[in-house]
PDB file with SEQRES, HELIX, SHEET and CRYST1 records, atoms N, CA, C and O in Angstrom:
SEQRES   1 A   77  UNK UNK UNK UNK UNK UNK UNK UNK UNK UNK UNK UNK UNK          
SEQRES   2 A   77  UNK UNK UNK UNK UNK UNK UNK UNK UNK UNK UNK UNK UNK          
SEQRES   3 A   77  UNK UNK UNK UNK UNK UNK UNK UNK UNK UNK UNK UNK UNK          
SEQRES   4 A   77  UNK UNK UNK UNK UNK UNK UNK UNK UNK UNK UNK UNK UNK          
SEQRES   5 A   77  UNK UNK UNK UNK UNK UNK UNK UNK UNK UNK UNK UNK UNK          
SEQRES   6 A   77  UNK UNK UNK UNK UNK UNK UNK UNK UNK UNK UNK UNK              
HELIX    1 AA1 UNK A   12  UNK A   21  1                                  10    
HELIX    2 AA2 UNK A   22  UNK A   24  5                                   3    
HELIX    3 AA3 UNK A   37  UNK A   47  1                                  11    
HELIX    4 AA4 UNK A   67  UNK A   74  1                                   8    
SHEET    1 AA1 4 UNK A  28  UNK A  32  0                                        
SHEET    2 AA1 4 UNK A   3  UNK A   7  1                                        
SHEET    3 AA1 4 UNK A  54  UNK A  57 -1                                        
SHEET    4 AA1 4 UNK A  60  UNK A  63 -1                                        
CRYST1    1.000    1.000    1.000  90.00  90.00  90.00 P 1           1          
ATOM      1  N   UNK A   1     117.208  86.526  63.027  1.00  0.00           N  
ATOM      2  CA  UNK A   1     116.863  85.314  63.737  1.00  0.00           C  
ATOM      3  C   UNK A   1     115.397  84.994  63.464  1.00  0.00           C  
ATOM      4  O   UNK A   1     114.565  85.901  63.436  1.00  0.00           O  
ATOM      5  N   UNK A   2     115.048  83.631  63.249  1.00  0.00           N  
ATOM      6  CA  UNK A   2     113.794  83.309  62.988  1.00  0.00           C  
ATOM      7  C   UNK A   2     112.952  82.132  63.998  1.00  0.00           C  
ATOM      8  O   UNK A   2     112.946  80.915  63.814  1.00  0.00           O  
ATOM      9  N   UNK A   3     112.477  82.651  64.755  1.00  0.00           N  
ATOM     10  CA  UNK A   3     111.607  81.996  65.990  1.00  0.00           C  
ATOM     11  C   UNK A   3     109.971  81.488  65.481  1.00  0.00           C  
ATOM     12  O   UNK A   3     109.199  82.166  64.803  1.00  0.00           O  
ATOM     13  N   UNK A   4     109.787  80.446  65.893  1.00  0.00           N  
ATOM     14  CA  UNK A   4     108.570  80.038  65.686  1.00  0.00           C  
ATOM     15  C   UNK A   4     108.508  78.975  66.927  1.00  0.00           C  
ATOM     16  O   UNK A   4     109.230  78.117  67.438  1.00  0.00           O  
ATOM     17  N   UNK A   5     106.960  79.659  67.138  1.00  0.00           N  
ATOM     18  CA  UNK A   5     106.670  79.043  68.677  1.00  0.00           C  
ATOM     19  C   UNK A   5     105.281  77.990  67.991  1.00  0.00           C  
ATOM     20  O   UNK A   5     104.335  78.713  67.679  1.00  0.00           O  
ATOM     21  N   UNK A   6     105.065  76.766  67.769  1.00  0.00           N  
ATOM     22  CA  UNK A   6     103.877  75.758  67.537  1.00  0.00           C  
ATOM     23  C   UNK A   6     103.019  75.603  69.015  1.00  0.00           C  
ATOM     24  O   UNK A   6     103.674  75.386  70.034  1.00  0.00           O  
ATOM     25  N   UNK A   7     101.879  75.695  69.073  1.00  0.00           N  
ATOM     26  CA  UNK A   7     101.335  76.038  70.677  1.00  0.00           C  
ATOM     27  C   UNK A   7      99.795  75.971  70.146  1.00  0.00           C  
ATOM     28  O   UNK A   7      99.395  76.106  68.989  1.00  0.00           O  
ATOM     29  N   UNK A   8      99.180  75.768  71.124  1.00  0.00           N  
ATOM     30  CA  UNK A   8      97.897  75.018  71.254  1.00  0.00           C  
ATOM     31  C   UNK A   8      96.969  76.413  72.579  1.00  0.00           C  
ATOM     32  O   UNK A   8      97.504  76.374  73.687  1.00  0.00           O  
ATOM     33  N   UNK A   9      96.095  77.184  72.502  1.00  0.00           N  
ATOM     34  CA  UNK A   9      95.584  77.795  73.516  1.00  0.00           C  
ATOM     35  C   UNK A   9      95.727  77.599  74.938  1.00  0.00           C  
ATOM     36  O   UNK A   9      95.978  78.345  75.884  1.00  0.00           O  
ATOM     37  N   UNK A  10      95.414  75.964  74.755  1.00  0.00           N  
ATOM     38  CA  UNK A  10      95.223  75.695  76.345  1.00  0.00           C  
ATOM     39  C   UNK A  10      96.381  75.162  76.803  1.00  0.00           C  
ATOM     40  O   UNK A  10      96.305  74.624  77.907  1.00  0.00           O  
ATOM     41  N   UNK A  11      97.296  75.163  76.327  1.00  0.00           N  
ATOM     42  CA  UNK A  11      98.538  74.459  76.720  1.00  0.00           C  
ATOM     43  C   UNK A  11      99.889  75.466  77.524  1.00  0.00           C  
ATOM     44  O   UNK A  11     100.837  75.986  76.934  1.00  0.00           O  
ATOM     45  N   UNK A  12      99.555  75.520  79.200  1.00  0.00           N  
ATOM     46  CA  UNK A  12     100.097  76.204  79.896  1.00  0.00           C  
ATOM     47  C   UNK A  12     101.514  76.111  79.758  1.00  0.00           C  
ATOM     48  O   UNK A  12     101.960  76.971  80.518  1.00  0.00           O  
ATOM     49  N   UNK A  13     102.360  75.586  79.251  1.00  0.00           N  
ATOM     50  CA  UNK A  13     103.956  75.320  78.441  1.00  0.00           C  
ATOM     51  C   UNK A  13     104.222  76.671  77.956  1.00  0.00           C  
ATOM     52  O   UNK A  13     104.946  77.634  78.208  1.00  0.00           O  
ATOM     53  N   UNK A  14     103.008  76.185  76.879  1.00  0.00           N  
ATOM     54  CA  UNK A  14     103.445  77.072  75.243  1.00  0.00           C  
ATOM     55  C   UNK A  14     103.138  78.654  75.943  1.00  0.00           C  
ATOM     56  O   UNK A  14     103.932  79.559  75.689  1.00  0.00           O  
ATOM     57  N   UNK A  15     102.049  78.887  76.752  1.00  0.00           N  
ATOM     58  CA  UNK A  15     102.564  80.348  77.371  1.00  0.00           C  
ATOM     59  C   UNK A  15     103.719  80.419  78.167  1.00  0.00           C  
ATOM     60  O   UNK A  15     104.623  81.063  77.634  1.00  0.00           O  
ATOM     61  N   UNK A  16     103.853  80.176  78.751  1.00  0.00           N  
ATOM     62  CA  UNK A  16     105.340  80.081  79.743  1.00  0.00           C  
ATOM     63  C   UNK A  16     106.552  80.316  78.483  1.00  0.00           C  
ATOM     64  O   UNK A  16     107.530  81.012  78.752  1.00  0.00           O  
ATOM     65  N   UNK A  17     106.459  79.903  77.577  1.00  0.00           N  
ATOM     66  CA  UNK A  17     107.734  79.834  76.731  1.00  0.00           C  
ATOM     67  C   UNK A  17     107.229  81.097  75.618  1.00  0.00           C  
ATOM     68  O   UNK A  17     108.251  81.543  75.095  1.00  0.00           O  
ATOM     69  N   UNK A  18     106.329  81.613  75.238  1.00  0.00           N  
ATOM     70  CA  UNK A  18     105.439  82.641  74.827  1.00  0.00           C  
ATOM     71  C   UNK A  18     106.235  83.902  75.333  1.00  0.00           C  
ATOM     72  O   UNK A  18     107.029  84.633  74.743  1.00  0.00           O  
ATOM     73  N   UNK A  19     105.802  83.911  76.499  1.00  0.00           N  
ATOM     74  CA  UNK A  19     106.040  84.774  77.846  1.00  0.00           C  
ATOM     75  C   UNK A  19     107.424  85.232  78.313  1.00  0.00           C  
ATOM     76  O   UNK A  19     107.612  86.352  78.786  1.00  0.00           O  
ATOM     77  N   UNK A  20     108.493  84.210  78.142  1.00  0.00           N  
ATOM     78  CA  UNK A  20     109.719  83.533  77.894  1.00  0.00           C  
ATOM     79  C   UNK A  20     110.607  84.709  77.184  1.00  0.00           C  
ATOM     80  O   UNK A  20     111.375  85.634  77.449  1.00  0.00           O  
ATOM     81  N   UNK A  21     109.794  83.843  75.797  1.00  0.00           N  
ATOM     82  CA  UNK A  21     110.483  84.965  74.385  1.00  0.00           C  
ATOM     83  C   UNK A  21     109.893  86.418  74.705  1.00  0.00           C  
ATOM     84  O   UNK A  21     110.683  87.355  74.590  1.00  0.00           O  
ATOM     85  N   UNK A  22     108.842  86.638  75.017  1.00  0.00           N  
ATOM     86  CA  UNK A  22     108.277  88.301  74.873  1.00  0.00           C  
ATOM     87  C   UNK A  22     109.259  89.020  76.031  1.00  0.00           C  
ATOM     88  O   UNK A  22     109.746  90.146  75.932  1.00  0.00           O  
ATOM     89  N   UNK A  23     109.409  88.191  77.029  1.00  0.00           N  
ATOM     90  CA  UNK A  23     110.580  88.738  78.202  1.00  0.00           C  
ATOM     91  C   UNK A  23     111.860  89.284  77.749  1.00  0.00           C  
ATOM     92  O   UNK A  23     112.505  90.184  78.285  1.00  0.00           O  
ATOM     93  N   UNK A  24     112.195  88.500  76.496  1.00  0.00           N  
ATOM     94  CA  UNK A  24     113.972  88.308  76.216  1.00  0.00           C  
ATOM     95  C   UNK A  24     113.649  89.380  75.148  1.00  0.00           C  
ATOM     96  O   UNK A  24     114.545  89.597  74.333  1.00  0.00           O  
ATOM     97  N   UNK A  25     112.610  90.013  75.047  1.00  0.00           N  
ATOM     98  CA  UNK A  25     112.383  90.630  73.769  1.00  0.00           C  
ATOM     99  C   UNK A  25     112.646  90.154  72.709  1.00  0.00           C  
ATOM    100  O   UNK A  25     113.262  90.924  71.973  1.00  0.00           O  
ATOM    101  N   UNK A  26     112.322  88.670  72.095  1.00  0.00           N  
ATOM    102  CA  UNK A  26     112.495  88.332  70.806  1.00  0.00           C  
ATOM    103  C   UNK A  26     111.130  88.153  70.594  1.00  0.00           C  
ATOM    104  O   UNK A  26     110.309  87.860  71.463  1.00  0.00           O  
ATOM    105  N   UNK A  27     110.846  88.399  69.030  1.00  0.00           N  
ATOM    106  CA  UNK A  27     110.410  88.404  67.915  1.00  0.00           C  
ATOM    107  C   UNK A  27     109.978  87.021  67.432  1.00  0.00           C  
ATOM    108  O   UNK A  27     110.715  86.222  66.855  1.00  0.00           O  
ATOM    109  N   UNK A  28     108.754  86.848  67.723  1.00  0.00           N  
ATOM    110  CA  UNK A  28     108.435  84.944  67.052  1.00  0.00           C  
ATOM    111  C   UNK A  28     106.683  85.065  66.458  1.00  0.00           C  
ATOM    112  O   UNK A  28     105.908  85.930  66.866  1.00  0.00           O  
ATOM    113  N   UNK A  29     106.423  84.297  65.721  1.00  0.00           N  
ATOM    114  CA  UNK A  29     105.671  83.544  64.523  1.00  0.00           C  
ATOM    115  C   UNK A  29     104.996  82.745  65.589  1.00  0.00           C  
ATOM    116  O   UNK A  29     105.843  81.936  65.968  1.00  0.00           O  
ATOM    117  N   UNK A  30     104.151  82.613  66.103  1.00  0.00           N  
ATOM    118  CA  UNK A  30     102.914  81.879  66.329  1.00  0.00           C  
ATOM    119  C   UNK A  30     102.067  81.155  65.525  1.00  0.00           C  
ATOM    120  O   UNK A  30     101.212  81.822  64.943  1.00  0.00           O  
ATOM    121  N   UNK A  31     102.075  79.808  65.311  1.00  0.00           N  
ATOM    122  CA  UNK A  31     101.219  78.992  64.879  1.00  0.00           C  
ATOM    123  C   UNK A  31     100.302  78.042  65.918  1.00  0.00           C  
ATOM    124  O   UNK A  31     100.682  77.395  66.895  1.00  0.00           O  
ATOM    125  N   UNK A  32      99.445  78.138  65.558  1.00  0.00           N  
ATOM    126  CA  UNK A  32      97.972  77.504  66.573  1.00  0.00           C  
ATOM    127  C   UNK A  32      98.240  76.141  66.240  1.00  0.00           C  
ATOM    128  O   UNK A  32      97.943  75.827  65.088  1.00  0.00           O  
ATOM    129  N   UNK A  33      98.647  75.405  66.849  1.00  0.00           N  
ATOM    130  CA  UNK A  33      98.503  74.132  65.868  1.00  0.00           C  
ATOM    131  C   UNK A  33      97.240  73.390  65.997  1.00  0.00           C  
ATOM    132  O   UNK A  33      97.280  72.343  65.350  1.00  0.00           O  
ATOM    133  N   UNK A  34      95.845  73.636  66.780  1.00  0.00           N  
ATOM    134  CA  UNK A  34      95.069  73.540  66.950  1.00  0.00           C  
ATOM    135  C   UNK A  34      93.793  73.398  65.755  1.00  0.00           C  
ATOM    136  O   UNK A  34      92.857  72.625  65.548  1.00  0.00           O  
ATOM    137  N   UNK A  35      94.314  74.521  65.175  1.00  0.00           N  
ATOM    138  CA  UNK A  35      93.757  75.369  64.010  1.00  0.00           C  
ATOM    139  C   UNK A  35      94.187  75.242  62.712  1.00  0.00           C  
ATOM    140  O   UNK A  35      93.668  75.096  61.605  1.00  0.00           O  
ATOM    141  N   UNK A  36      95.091  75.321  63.091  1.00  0.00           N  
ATOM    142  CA  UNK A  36      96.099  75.132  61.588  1.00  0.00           C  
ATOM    143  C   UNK A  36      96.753  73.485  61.143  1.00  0.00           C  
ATOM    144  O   UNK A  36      97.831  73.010  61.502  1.00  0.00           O  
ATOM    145  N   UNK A  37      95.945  72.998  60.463  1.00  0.00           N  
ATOM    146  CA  UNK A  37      96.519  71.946  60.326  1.00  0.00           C  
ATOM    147  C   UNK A  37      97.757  71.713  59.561  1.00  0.00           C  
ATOM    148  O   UNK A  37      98.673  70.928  59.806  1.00  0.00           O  
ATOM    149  N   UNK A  38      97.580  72.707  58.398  1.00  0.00           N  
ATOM    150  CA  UNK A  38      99.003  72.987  57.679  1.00  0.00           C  
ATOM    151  C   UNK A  38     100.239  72.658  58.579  1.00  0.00           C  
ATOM    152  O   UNK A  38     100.899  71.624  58.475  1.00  0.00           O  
ATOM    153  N   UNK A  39     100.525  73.898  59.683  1.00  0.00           N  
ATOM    154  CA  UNK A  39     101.057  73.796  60.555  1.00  0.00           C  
ATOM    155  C   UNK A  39     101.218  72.997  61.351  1.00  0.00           C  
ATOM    156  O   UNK A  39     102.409  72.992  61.662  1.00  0.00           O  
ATOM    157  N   UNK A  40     100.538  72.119  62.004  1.00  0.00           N  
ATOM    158  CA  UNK A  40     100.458  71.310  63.485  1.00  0.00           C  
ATOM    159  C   UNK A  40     101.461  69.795  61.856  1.00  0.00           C  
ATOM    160  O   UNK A  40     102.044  68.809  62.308  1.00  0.00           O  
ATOM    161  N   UNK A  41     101.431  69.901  61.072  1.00  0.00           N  
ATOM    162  CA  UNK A  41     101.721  69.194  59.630  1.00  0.00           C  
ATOM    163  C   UNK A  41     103.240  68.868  59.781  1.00  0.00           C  
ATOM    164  O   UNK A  41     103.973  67.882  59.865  1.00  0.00           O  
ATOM    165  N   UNK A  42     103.350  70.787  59.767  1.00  0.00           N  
ATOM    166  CA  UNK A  42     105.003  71.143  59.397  1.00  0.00           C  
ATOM    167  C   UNK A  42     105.573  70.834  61.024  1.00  0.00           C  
ATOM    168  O   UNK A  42     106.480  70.061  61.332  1.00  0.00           O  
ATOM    169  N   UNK A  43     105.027  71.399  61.630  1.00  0.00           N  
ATOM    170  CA  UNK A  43     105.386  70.924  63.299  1.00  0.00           C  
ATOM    171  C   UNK A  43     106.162  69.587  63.667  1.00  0.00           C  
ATOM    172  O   UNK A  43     107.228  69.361  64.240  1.00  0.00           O  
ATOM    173  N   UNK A  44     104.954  68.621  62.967  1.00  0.00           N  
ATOM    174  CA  UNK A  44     105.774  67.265  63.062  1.00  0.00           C  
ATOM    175  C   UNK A  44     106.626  66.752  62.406  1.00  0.00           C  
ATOM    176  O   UNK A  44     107.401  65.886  62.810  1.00  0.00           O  
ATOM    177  N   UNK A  45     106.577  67.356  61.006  1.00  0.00           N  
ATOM    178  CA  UNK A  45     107.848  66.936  60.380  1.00  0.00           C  
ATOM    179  C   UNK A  45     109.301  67.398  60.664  1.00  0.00           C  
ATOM    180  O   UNK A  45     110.372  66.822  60.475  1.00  0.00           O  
ATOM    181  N   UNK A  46     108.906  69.008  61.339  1.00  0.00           N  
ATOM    182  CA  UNK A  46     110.577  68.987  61.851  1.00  0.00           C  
ATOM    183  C   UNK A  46     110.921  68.572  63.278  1.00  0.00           C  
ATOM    184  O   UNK A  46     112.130  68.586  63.512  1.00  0.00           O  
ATOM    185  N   UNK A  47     110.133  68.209  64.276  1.00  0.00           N  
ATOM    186  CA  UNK A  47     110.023  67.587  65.351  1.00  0.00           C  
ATOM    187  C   UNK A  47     110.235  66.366  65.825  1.00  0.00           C  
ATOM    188  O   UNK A  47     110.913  65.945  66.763  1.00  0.00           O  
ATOM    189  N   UNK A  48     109.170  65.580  64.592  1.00  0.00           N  
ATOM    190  CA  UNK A  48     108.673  64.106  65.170  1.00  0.00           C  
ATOM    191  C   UNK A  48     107.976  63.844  66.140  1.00  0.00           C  
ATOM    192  O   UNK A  48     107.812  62.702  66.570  1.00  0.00           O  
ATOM    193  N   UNK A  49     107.333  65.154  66.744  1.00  0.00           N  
ATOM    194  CA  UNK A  49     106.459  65.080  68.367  1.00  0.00           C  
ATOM    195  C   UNK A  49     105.208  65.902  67.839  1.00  0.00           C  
ATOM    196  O   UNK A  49     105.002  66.862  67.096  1.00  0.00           O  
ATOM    197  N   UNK A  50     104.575  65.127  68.519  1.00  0.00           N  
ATOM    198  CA  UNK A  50     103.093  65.944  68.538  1.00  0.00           C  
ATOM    199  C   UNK A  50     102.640  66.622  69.443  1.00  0.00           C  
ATOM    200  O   UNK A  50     101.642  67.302  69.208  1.00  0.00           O  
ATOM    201  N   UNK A  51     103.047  66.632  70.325  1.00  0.00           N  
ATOM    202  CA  UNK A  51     103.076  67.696  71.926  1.00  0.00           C  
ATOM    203  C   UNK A  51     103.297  68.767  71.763  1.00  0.00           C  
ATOM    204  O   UNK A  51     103.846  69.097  70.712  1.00  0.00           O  
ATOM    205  N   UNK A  52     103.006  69.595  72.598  1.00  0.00           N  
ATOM    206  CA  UNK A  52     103.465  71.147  72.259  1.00  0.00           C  
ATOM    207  C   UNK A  52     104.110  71.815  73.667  1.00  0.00           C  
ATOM    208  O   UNK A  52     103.865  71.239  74.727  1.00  0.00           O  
ATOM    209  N   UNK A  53     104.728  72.728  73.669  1.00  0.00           N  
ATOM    210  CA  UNK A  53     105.022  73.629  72.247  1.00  0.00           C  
ATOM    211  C   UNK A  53     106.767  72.999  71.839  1.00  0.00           C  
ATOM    212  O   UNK A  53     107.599  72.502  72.598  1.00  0.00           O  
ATOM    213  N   UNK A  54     106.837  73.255  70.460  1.00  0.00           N  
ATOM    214  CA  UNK A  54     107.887  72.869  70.200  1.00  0.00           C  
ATOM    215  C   UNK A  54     108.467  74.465  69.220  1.00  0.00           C  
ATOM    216  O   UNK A  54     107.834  75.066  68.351  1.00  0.00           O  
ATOM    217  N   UNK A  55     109.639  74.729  69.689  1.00  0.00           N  
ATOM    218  CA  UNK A  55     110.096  75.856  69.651  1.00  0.00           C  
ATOM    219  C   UNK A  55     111.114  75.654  68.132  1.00  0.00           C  
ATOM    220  O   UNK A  55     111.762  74.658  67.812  1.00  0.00           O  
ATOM    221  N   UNK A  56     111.004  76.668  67.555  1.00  0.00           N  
ATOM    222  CA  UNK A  56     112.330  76.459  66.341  1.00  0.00           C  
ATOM    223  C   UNK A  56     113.028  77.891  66.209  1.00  0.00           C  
ATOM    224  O   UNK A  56     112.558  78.989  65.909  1.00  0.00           O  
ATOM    225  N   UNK A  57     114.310  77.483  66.540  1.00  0.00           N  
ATOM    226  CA  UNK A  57     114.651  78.913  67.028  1.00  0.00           C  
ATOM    227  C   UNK A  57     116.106  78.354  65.378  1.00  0.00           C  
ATOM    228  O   UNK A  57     116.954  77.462  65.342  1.00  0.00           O  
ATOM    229  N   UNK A  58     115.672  79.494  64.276  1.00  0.00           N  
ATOM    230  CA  UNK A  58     116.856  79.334  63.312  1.00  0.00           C  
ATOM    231  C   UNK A  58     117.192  77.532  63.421  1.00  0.00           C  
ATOM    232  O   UNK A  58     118.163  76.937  63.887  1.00  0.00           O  
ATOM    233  N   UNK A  59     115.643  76.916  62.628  1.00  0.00           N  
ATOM    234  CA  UNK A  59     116.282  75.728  62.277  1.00  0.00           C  
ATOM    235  C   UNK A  59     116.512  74.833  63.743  1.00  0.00           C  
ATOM    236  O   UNK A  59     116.336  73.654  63.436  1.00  0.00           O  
ATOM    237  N   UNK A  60     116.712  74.898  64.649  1.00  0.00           N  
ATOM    238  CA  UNK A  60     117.119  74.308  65.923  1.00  0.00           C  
ATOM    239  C   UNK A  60     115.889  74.385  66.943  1.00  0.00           C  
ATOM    240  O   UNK A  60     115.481  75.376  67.549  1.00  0.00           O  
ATOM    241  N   UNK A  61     115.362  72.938  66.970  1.00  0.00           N  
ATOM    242  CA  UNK A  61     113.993  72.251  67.569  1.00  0.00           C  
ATOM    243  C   UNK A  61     113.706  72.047  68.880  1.00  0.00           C  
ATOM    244  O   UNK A  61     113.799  70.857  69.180  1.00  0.00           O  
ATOM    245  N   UNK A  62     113.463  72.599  69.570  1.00  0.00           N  
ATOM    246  CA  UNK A  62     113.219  72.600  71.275  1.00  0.00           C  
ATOM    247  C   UNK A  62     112.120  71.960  71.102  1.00  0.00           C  
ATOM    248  O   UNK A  62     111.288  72.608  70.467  1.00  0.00           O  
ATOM    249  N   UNK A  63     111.697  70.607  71.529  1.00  0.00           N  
ATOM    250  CA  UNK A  63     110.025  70.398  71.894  1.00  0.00           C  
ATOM    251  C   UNK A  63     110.046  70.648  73.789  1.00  0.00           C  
ATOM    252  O   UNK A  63     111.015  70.330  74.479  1.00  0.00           O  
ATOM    253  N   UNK A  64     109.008  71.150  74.235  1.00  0.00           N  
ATOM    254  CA  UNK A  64     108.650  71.705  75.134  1.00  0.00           C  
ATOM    255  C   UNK A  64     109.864  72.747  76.106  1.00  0.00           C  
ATOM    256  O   UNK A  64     111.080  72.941  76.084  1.00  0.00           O  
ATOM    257  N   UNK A  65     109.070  73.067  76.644  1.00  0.00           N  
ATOM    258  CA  UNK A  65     109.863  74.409  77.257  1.00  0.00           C  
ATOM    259  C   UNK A  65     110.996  74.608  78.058  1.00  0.00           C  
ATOM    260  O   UNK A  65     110.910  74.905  79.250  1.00  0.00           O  
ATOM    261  N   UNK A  66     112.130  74.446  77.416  1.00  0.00           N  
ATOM    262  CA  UNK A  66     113.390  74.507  77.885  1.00  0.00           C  
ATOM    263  C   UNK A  66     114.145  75.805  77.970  1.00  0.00           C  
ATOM    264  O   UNK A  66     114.713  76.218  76.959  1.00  0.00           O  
ATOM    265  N   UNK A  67     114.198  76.513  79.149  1.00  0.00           N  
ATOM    266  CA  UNK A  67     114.760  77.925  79.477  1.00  0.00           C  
ATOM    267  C   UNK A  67     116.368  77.747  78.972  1.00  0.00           C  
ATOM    268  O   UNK A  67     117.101  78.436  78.262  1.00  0.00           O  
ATOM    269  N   UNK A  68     116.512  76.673  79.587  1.00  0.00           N  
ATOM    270  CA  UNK A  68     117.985  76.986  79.263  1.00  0.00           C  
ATOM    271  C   UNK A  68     118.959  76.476  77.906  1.00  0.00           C  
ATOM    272  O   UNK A  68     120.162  76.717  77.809  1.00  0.00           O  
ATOM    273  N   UNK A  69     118.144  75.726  76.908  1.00  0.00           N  
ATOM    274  CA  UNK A  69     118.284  75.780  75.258  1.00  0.00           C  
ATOM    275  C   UNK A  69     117.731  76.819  74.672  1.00  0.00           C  
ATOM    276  O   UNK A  69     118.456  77.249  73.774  1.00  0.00           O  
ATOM    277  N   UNK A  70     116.818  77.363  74.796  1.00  0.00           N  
ATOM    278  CA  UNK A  70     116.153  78.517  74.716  1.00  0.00           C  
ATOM    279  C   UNK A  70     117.552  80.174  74.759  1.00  0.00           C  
ATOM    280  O   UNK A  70     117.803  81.090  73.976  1.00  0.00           O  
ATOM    281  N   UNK A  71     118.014  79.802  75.947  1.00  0.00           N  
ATOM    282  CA  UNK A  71     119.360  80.914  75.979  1.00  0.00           C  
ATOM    283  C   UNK A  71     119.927  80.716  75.311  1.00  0.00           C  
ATOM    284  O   UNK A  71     119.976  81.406  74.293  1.00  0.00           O  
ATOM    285  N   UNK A  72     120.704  79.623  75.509  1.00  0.00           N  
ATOM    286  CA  UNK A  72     121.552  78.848  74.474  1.00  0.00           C  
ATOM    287  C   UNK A  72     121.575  79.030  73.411  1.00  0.00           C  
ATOM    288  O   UNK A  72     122.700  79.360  73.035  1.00  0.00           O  
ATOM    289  N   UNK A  73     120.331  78.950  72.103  1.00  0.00           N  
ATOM    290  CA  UNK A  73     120.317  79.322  71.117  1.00  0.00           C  
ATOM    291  C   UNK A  73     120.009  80.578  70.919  1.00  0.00           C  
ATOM    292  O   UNK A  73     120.176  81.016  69.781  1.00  0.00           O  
ATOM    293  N   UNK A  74     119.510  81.422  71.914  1.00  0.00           N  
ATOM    294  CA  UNK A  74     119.226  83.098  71.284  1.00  0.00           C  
ATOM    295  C   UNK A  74     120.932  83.301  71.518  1.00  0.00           C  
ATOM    296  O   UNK A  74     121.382  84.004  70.613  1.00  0.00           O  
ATOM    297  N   UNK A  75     121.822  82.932  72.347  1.00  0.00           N  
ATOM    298  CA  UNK A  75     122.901  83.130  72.484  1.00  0.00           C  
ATOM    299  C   UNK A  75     123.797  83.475  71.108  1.00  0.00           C  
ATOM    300  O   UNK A  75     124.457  84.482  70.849  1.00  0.00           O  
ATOM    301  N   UNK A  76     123.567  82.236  70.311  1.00  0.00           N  
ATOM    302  CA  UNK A  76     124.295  82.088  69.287  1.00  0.00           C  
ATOM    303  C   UNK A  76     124.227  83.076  67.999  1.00  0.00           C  
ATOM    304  O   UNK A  76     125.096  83.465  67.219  1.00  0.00           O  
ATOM    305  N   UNK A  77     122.361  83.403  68.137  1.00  0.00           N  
ATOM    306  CA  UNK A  77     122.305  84.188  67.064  1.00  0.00           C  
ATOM    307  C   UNK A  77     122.341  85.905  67.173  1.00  0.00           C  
ATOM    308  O   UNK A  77     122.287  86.589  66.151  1.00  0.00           O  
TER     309      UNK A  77                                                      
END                                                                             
């Protein structure tokens, strides 16, 4: 399974959903999008949102912090 969390320091979401995954014990890729412009780049192209955090759990795009898509897709994989 391949998790990537896009998240900004100050953005109390993107910990909550951080926090989230480290709970469920999964495994995720942190990009600053703050920092990384590359990233905050790729963020929007698979998104279309510039807000954060937007979650990609295997290809499948959560923008902000949804517990219960979040199950949903660790479910599947």
């Amino acid at each position: 399974m391949n998790v990537t969390v896009y998240s900004t320091p100050s953005c109390p979401w993107c910990t909550r959903a951080k926090d989230y995954l480290s709970y469920k014990e999964v495994k995720f890729k942190e990009i600053n999008v703050a920092e990384d412009r590359a990233g905050a780049m790729e963020m929007i192209r698979k998104s279309g949102q510039r807000g954060v955090p937007v979650i990609d759990i295997d290809g499948n795009i959560i923008v902000g912090f949804n517990q219960a898509e979040i199950d949903r897709l660790l479910a599947r994989s």
